[in-house]
Coordinates of C-alpha atoms in Angstrom, one line a residue:
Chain A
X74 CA -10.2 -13.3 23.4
X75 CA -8.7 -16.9 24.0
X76 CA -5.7 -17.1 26.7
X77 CA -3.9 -18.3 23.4
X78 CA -0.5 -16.5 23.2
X79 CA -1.6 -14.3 19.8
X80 CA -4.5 -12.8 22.3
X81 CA -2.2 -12.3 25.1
X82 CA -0.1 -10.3 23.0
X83 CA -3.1 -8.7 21.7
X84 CA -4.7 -7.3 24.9
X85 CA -5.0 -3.6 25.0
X86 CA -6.5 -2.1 28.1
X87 CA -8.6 1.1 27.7
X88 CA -7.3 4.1 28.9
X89 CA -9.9 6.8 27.9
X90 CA -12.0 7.5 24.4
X91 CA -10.0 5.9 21.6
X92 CA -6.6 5.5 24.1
X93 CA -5.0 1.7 24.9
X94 CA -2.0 0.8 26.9
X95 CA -0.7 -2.6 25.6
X96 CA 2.7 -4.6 26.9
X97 CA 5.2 -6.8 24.5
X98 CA 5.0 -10.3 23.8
X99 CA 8.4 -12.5 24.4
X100 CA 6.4 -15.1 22.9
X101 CA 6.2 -13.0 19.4
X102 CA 10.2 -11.8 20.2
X103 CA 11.8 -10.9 16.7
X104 CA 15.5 -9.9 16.5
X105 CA 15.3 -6.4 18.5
X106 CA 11.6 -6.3 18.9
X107 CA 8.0 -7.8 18.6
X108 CA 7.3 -9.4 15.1
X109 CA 5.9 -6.8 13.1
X110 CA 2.8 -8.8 12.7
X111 CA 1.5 -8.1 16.1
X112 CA 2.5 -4.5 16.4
X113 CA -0.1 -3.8 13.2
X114 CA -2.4 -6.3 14.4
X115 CA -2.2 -3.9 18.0
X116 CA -2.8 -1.0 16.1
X117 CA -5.3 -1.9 13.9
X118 CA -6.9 -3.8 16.9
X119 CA -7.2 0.0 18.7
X120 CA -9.7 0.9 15.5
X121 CA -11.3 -2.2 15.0
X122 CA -12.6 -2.3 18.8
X123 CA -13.4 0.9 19.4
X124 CA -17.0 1.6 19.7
X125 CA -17.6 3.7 17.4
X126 CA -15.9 1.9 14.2
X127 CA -18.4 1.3 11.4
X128 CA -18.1 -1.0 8.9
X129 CA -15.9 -4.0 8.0
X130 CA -12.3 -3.7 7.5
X131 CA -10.8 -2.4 3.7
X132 CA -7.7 -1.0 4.3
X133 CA -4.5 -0.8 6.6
X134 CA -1.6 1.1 6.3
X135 CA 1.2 0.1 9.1
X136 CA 4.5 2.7 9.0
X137 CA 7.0 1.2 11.7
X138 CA 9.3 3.8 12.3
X139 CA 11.3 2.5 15.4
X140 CA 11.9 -0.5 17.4
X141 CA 9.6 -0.8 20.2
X142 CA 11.6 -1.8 23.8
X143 CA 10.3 -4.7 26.1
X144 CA 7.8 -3.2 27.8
X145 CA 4.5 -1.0 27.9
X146 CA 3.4 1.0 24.8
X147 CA 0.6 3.3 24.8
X148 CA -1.8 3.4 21.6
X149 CA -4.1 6.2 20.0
X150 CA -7.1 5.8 17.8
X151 CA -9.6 8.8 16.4
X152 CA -11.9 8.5 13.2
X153 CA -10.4 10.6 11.0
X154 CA -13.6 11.0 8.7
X155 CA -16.9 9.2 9.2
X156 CA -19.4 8.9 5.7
X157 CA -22.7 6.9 4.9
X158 CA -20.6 3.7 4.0
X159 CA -17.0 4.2 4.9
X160 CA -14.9 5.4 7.8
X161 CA -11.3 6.7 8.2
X162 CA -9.0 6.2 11.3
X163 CA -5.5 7.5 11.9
X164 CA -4.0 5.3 14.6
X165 CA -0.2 6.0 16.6
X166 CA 1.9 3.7 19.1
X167 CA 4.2 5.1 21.0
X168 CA 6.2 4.2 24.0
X169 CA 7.7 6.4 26.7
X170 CA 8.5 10.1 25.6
X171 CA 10.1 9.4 22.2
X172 CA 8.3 10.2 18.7
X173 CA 5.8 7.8 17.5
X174 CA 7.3 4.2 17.1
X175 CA 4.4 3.4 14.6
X176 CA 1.8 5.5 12.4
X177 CA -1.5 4.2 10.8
X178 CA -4.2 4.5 8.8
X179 CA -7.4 2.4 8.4
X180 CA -10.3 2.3 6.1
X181 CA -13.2 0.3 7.2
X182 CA -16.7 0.0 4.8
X183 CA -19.9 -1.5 4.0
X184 CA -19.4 -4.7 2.1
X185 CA -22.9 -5.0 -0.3
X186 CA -23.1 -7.8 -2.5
X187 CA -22.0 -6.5 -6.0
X188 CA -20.9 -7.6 -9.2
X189 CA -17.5 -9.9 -8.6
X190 CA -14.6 -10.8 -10.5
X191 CA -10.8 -12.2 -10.1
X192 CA -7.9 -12.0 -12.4
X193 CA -5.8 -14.2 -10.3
X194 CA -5.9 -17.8 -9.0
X195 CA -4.5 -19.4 -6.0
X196 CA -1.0 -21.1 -6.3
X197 CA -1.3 -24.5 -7.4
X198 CA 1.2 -26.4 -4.8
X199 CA 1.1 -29.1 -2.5
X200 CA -1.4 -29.8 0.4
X201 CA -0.3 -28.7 4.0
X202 CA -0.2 -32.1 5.1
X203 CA 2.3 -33.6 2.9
X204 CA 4.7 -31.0 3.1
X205 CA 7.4 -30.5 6.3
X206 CA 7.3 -27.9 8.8
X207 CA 9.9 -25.6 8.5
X208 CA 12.3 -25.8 11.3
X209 CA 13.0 -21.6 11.7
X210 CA 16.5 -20.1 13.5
X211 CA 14.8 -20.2 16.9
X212 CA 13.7 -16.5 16.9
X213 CA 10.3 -16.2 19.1
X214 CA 7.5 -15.6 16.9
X215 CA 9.0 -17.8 14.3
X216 CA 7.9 -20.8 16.6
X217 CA 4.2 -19.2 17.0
X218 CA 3.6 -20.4 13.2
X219 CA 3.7 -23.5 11.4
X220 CA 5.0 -22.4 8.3
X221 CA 5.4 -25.1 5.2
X222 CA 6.9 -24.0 2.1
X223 CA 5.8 -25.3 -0.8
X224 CA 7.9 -23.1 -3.1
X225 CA 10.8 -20.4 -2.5
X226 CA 12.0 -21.7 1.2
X227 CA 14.8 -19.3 2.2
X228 CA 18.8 -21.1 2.3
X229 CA 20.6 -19.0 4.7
X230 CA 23.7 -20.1 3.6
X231 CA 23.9 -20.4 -0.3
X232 CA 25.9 -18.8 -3.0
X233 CA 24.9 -15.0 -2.9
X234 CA 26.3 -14.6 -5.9
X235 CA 23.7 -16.3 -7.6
X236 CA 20.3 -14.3 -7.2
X237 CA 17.7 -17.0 -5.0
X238 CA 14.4 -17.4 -6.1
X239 CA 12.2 -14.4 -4.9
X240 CA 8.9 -15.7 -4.6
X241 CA 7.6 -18.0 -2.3
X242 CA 4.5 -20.2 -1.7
X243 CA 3.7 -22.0 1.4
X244 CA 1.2 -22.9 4.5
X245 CA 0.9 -21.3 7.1
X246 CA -1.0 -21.6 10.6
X247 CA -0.7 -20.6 13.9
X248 CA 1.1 -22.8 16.4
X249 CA -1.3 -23.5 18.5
X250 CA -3.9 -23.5 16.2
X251 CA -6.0 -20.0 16.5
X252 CA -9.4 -19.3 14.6
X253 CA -9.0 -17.1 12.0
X254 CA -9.9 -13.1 12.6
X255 CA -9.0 -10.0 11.5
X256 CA -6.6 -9.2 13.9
X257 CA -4.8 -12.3 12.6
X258 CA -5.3 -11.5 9.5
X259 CA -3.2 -8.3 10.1
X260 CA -0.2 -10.4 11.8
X261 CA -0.1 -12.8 8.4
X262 CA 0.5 -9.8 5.7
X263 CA 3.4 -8.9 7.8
X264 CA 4.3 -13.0 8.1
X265 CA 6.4 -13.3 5.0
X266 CA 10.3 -13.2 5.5
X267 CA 11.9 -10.4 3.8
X268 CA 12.5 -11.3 0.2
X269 CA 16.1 -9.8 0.4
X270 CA 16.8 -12.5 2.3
X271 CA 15.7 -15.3 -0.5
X272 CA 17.0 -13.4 -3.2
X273 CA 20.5 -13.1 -1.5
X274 CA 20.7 -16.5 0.5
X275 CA 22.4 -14.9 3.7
X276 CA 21.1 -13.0 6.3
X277 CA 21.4 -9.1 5.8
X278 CA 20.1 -6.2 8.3
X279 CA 16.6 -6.1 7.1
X280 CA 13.0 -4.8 8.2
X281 CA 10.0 -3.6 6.6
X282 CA 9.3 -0.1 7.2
X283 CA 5.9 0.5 6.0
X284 CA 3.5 -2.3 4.8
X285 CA -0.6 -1.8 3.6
X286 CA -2.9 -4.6 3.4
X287 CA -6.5 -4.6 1.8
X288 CA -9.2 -6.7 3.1
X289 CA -11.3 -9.1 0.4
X290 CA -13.1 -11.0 3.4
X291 CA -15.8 -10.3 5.6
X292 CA -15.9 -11.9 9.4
X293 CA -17.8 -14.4 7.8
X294 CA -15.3 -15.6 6.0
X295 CA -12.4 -15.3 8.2
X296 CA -15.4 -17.6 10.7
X297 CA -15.6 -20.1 7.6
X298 CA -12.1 -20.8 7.8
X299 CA -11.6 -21.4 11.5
X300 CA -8.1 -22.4 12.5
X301 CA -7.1 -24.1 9.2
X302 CA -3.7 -23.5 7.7
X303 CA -3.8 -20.5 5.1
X304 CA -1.7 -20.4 1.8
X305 CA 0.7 -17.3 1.5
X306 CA 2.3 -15.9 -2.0
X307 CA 5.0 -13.6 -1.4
X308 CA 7.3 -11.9 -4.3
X309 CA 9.0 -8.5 -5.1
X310 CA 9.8 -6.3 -7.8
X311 CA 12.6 -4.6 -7.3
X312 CA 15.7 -3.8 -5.1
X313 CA 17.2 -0.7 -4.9
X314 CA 19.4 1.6 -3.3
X315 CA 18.5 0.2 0.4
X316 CA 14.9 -0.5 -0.1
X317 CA 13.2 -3.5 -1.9
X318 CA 8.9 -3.9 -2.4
X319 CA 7.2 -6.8 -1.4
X320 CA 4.0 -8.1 -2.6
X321 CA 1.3 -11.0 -0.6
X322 CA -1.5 -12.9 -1.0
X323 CA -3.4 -15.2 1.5
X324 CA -5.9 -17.5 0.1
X325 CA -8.3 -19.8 2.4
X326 CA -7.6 -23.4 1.5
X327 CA -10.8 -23.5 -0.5
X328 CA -9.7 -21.2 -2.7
X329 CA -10.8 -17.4 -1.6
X330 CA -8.7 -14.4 -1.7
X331 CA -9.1 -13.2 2.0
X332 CA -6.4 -10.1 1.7
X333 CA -3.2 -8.8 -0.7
X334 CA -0.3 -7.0 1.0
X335 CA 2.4 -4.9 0.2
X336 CA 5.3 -3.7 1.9
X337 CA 8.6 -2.0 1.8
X338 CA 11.8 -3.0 3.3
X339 CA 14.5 -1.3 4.7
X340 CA 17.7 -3.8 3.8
X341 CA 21.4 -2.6 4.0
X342 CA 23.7 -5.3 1.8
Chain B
X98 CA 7.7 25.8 -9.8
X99 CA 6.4 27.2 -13.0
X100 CA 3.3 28.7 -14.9
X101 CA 2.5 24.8 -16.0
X102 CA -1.1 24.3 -14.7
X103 CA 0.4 21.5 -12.4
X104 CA 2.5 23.9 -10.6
X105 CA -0.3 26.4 -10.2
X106 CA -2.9 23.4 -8.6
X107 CA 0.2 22.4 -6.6
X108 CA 0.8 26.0 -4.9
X109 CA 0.8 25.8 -1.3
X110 CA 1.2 29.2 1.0
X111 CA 2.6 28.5 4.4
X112 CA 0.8 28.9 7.1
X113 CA 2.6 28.6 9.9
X114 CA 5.2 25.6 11.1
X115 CA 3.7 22.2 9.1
X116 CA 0.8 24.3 7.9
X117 CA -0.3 25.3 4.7
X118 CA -3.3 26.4 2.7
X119 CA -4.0 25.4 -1.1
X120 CA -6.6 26.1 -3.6
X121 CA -8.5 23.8 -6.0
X122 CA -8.0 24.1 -9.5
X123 CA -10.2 23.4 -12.4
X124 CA -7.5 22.8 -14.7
X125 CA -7.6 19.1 -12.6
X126 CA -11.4 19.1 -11.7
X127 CA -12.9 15.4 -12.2
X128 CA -16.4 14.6 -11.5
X129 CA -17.1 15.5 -8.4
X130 CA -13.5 17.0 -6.6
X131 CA -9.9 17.2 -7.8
X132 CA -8.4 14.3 -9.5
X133 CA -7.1 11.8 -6.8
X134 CA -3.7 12.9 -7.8
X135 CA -3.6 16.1 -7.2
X136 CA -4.7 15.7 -3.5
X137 CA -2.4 12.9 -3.2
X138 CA 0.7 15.7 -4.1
X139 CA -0.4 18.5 -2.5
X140 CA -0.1 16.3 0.5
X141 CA 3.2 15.2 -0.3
X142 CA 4.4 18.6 -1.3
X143 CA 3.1 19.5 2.0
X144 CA 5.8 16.9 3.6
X145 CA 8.7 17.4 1.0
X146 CA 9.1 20.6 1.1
X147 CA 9.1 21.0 4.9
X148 CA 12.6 22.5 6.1
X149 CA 12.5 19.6 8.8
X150 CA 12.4 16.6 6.1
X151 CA 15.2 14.5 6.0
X152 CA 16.0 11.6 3.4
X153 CA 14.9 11.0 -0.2
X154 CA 11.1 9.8 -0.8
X155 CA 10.7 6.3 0.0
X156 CA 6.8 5.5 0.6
X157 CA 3.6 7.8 0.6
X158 CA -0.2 6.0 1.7
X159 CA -3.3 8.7 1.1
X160 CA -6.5 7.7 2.0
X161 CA -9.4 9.9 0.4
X162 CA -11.6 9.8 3.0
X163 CA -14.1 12.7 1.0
X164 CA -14.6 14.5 -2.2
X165 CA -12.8 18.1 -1.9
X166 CA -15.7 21.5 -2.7
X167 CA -14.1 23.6 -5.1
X168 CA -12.3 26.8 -3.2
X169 CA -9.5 27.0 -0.2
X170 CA -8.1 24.0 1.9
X171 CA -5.7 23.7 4.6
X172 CA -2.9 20.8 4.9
X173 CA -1.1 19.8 7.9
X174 CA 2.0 17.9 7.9
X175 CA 4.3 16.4 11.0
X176 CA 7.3 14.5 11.2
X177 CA 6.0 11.7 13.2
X178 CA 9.8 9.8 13.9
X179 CA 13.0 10.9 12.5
X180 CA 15.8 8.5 12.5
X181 CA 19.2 8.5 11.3
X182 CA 18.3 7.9 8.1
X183 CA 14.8 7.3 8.0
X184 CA 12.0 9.5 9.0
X185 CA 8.0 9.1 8.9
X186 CA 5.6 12.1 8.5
X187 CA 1.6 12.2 9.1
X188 CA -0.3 14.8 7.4
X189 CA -3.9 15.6 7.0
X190 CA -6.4 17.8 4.4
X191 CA -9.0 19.6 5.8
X192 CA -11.8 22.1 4.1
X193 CA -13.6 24.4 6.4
X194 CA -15.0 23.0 10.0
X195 CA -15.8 19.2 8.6
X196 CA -13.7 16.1 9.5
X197 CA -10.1 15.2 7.6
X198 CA -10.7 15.1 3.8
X199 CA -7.6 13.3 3.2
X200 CA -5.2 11.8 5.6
X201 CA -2.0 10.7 5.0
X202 CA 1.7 9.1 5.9
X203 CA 4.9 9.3 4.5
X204 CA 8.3 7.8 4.9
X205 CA 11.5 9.3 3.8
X206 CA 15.2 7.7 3.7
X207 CA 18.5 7.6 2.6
X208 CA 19.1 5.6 -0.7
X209 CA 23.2 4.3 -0.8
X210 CA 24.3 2.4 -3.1
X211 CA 23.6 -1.8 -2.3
X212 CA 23.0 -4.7 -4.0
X213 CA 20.3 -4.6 -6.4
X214 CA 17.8 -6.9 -8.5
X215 CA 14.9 -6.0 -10.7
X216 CA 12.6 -9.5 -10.8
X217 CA 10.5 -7.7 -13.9
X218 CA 10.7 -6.2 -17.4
X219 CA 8.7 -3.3 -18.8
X220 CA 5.8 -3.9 -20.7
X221 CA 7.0 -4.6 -24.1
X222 CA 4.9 -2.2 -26.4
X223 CA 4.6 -0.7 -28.8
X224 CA 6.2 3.6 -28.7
X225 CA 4.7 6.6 -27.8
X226 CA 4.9 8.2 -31.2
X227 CA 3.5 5.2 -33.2
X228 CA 0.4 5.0 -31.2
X229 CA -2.1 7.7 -31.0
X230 CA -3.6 9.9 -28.2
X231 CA -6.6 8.6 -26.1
X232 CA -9.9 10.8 -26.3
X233 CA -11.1 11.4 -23.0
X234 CA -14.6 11.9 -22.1
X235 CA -13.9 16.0 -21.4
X236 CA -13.3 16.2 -17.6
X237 CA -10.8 18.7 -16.8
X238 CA -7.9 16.9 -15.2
X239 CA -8.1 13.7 -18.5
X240 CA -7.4 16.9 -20.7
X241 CA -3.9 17.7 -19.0
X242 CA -2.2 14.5 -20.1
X243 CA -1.4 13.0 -22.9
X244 CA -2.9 9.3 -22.6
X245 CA -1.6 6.5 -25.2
X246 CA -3.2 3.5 -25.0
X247 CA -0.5 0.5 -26.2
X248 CA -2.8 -2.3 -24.5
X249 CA -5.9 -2.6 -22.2
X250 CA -8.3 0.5 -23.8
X251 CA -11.0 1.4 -21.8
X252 CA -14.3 0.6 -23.6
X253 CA -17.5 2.9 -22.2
X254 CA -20.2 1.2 -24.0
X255 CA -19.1 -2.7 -24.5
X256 CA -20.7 -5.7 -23.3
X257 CA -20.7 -5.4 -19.6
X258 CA -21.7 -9.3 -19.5
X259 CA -18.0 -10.2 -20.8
X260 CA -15.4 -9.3 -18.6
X261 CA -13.1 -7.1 -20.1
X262 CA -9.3 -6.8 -20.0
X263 CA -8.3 -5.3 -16.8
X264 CA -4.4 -4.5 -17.4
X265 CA -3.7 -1.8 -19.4
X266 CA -0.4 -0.3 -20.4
X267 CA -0.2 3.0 -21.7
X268 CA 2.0 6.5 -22.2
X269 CA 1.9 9.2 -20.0
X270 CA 2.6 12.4 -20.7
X271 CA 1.9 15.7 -19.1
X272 CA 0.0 18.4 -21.6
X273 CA 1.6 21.0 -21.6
X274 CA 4.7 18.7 -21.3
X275 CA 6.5 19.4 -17.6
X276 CA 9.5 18.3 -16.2
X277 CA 9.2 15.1 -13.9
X278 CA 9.6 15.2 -10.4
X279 CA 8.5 13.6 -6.9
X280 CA 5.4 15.9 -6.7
X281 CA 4.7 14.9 -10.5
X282 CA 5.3 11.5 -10.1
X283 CA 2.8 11.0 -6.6
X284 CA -0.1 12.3 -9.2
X285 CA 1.2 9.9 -12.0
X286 CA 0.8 7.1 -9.4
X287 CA -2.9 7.5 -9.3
X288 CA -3.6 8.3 -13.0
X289 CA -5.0 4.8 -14.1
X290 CA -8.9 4.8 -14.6
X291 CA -10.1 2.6 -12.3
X292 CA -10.0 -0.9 -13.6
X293 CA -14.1 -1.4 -12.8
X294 CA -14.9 0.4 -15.7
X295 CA -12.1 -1.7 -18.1
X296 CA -13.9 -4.9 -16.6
X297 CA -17.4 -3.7 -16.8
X298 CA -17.3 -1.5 -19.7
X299 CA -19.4 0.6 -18.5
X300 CA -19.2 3.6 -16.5
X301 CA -19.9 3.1 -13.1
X302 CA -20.0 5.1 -9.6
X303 CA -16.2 4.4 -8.7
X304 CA -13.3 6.0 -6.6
X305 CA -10.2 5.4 -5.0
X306 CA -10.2 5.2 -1.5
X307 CA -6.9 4.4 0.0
X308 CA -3.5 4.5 -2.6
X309 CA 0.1 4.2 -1.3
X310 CA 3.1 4.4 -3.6
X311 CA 6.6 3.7 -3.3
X312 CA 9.4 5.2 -5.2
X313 CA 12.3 3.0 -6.4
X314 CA 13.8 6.8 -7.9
X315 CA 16.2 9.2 -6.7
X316 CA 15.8 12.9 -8.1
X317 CA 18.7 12.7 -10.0
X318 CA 16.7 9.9 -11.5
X319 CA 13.6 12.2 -12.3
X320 CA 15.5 14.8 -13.4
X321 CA 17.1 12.3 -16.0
X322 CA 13.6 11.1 -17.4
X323 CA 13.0 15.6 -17.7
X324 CA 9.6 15.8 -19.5
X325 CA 9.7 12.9 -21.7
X326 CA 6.8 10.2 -21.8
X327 CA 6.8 7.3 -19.0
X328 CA 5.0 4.1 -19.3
X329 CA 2.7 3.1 -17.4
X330 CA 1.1 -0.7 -16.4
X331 CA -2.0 -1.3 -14.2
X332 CA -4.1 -4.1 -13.1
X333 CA -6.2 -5.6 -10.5
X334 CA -6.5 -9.1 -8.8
X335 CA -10.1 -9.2 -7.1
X336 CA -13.2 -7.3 -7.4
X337 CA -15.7 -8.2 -4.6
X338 CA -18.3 -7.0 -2.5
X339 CA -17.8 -3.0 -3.6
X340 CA -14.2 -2.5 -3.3
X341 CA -11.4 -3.8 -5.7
X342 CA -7.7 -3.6 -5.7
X343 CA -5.2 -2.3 -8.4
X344 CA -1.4 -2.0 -8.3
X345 CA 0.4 -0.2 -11.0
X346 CA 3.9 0.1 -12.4
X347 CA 5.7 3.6 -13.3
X348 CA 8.2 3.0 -16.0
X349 CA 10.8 5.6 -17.8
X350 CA 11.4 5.1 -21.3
X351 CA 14.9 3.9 -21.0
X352 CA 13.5 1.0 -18.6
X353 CA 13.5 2.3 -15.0
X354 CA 11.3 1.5 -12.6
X355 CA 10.5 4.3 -10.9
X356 CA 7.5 4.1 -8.4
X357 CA 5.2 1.1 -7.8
X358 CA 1.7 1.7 -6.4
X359 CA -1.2 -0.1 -5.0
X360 CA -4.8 1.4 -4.3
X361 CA -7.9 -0.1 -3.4
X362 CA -11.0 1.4 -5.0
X363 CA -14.8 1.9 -3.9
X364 CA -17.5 0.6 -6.3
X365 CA -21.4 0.0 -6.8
X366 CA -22.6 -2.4 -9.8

């Protein structure tokens, strides 16, 4: 823990066996609450640090079910199932006396060296240093990133008629610059702007409602890449009746898968 | 619900408020528990058909934290946050005094009429009728469907030194045919072998771990697709270090996509 913003909106403070009380960010601010990306990287955060998680992370589910309020929000954690070489947590956050304002799940296992293989390369595009930085719309968290698209930047104001381009490539790193972990790992599958708004070219009443990310790294690759931009691939499949699906990948700049995400978004349009 | 062996694997007595108990069956048997699917909609079931669930299905993330024994298991199942028109359920398997056996979330909503945008085409292949049925290796559950292999064939005994094709697309039918529906479609969501053994060729100790599906569907959409074939398309982008991903594609013959999902699978080679 760094007295960078990220970990300051990251600090959970115990409150008893597999219990954290945590308190919003107005440095990671979205439109009525904290960017996603930190409220999964709380929750997972709540498994990953608690004493008695084994194994490296595999997979994270992340259901946001309300908009968390400026303020405190308490977090549960319990190991759902614990096995030779995997482990199973259910994770909540909740704030006040309402319902849950986000469910979890988490997988964490042993990582042994096996046989490897990828269908899938990364995105050939431009470097991060000759591209521009993306000047976002001023919301918080927006600013916490140095985003640089490569392919598929977002026009808020073009023709909706015409479908935009869905998919997007581009750089990304944290503003200031932040070492690479799993915890910010967990913020950057959530990073991508909702395709409904490339696809449409306007801004629409949008946010993801569930979103699962699987891990391809181990800490020592996250520590290989310290706090060098990453490259993000973002693209969907389909819109539909209010929701739309989102897919992610984030490659190290030398090339290594470090996690694929998916998501689904709640848009109205 | 029928007399269709699906149905019967799929019966669930209530137990009390979100509380049911189930039985195994050995119509779905695999190796060494149920096939994946079946616990994946038995959980479901257990949210669906709760009086208090509101909204259409929308996303569904099971994590198979443990092989189920043959005989009784209980399923419990909480709305977690209900909105105006979305609402988020946790549920959990259990099988005598051990830890969860499966844990789960699931998200419901309302699907109205928006703008919408498909960014892919089916699979172009070749029919149902002109291709002929897949010859499983006798486990129980491969019996109940109808596989038809248009692409992407698993080989057991090739050359596990060449890589093999990892995408597949196939037919899907139930045997005994059975009408389609959400419960059907959560177990058609995890039907695809896992794509280690399409790479390797081989047969090797495998399993999924963690799937979640979303549904791009309405019932009325189900109902419309009745018991007829669907199409299905799966691949994987990374294989590493004993886990690899795998996302698939449900299709209906007239060229509906119907559910997406995306799983991340356990393996030693």
């Amino acid at each position: 823990m760094t007295d960078h913003p990220f970990d300051t909106a990251m600090t959970l403070e115990p409150a008893g066996e597999g219990a954290w009380r945590g308190q919003t960010s107005d440095d990671y601010w979205n439109m009525v609450g904290p960017f996603g990306g930190v409220v999964a990287a709380s929750l997972f955060r709540a498994a990953l640090d608690d004493a008695r998680r084994q194994g490296d992370p595999v997979a994270l589910t992340i259901n946001f079910c309300a908009a968390l309020a400026k303020g405190e929000f308490d977090v549960t954690a319990r190991p759902a199932r614990t096995n030779r070489s995997t482990q199973h947590w259910t994770m909540e956050m909740t704030q006040g006396g309402g319902g849950a304002v986000a469910t979890a799940t988490a997988m964490f296992g042993a990582r042994p060296d096996t046989y490897a293989h990828r269908t899938i390369s990364p995105p050939a595009v431009a470097g991060f240093d000759a591209l521009t930085r993306f000047t976002p719309n001023g919301l918080g968290w927006t600013q916490r990133y140095d985003f640089r698209f490569a392919e598929g930047a977002p026009e808020w104001n073009g023709d909706p008629e015409t479908p935009g381009a869905t998919r997007s490539a581009l750089w990304i790193r944290n503003d200031p610059p932040r070492p690479l972990d799993f915890v910010g790992l967990v913020a950057l599958c959530d990073i991508f702007f909702g395709r409904i708004i490339h696809l449409r070219k306007k801004m629409v009443p949008f946010g993801t409602v569930s979103m699962t990310a699987y891990f391809h790294a181990t800490p020592d690759d996250l520590a290989a890449v310290g706090d060098a931009p990453i490259l993000g691939l973002a693209d969907s499949r389909i819109f539909d009746r209010g929701f739309h699906d989102q897919s992610a990948e984030i490659w190290s700049a030398d090339g290594r898968l470090l996690a694929t995400s998916h998501q689904v978004v709640y848009y109205r349009d």
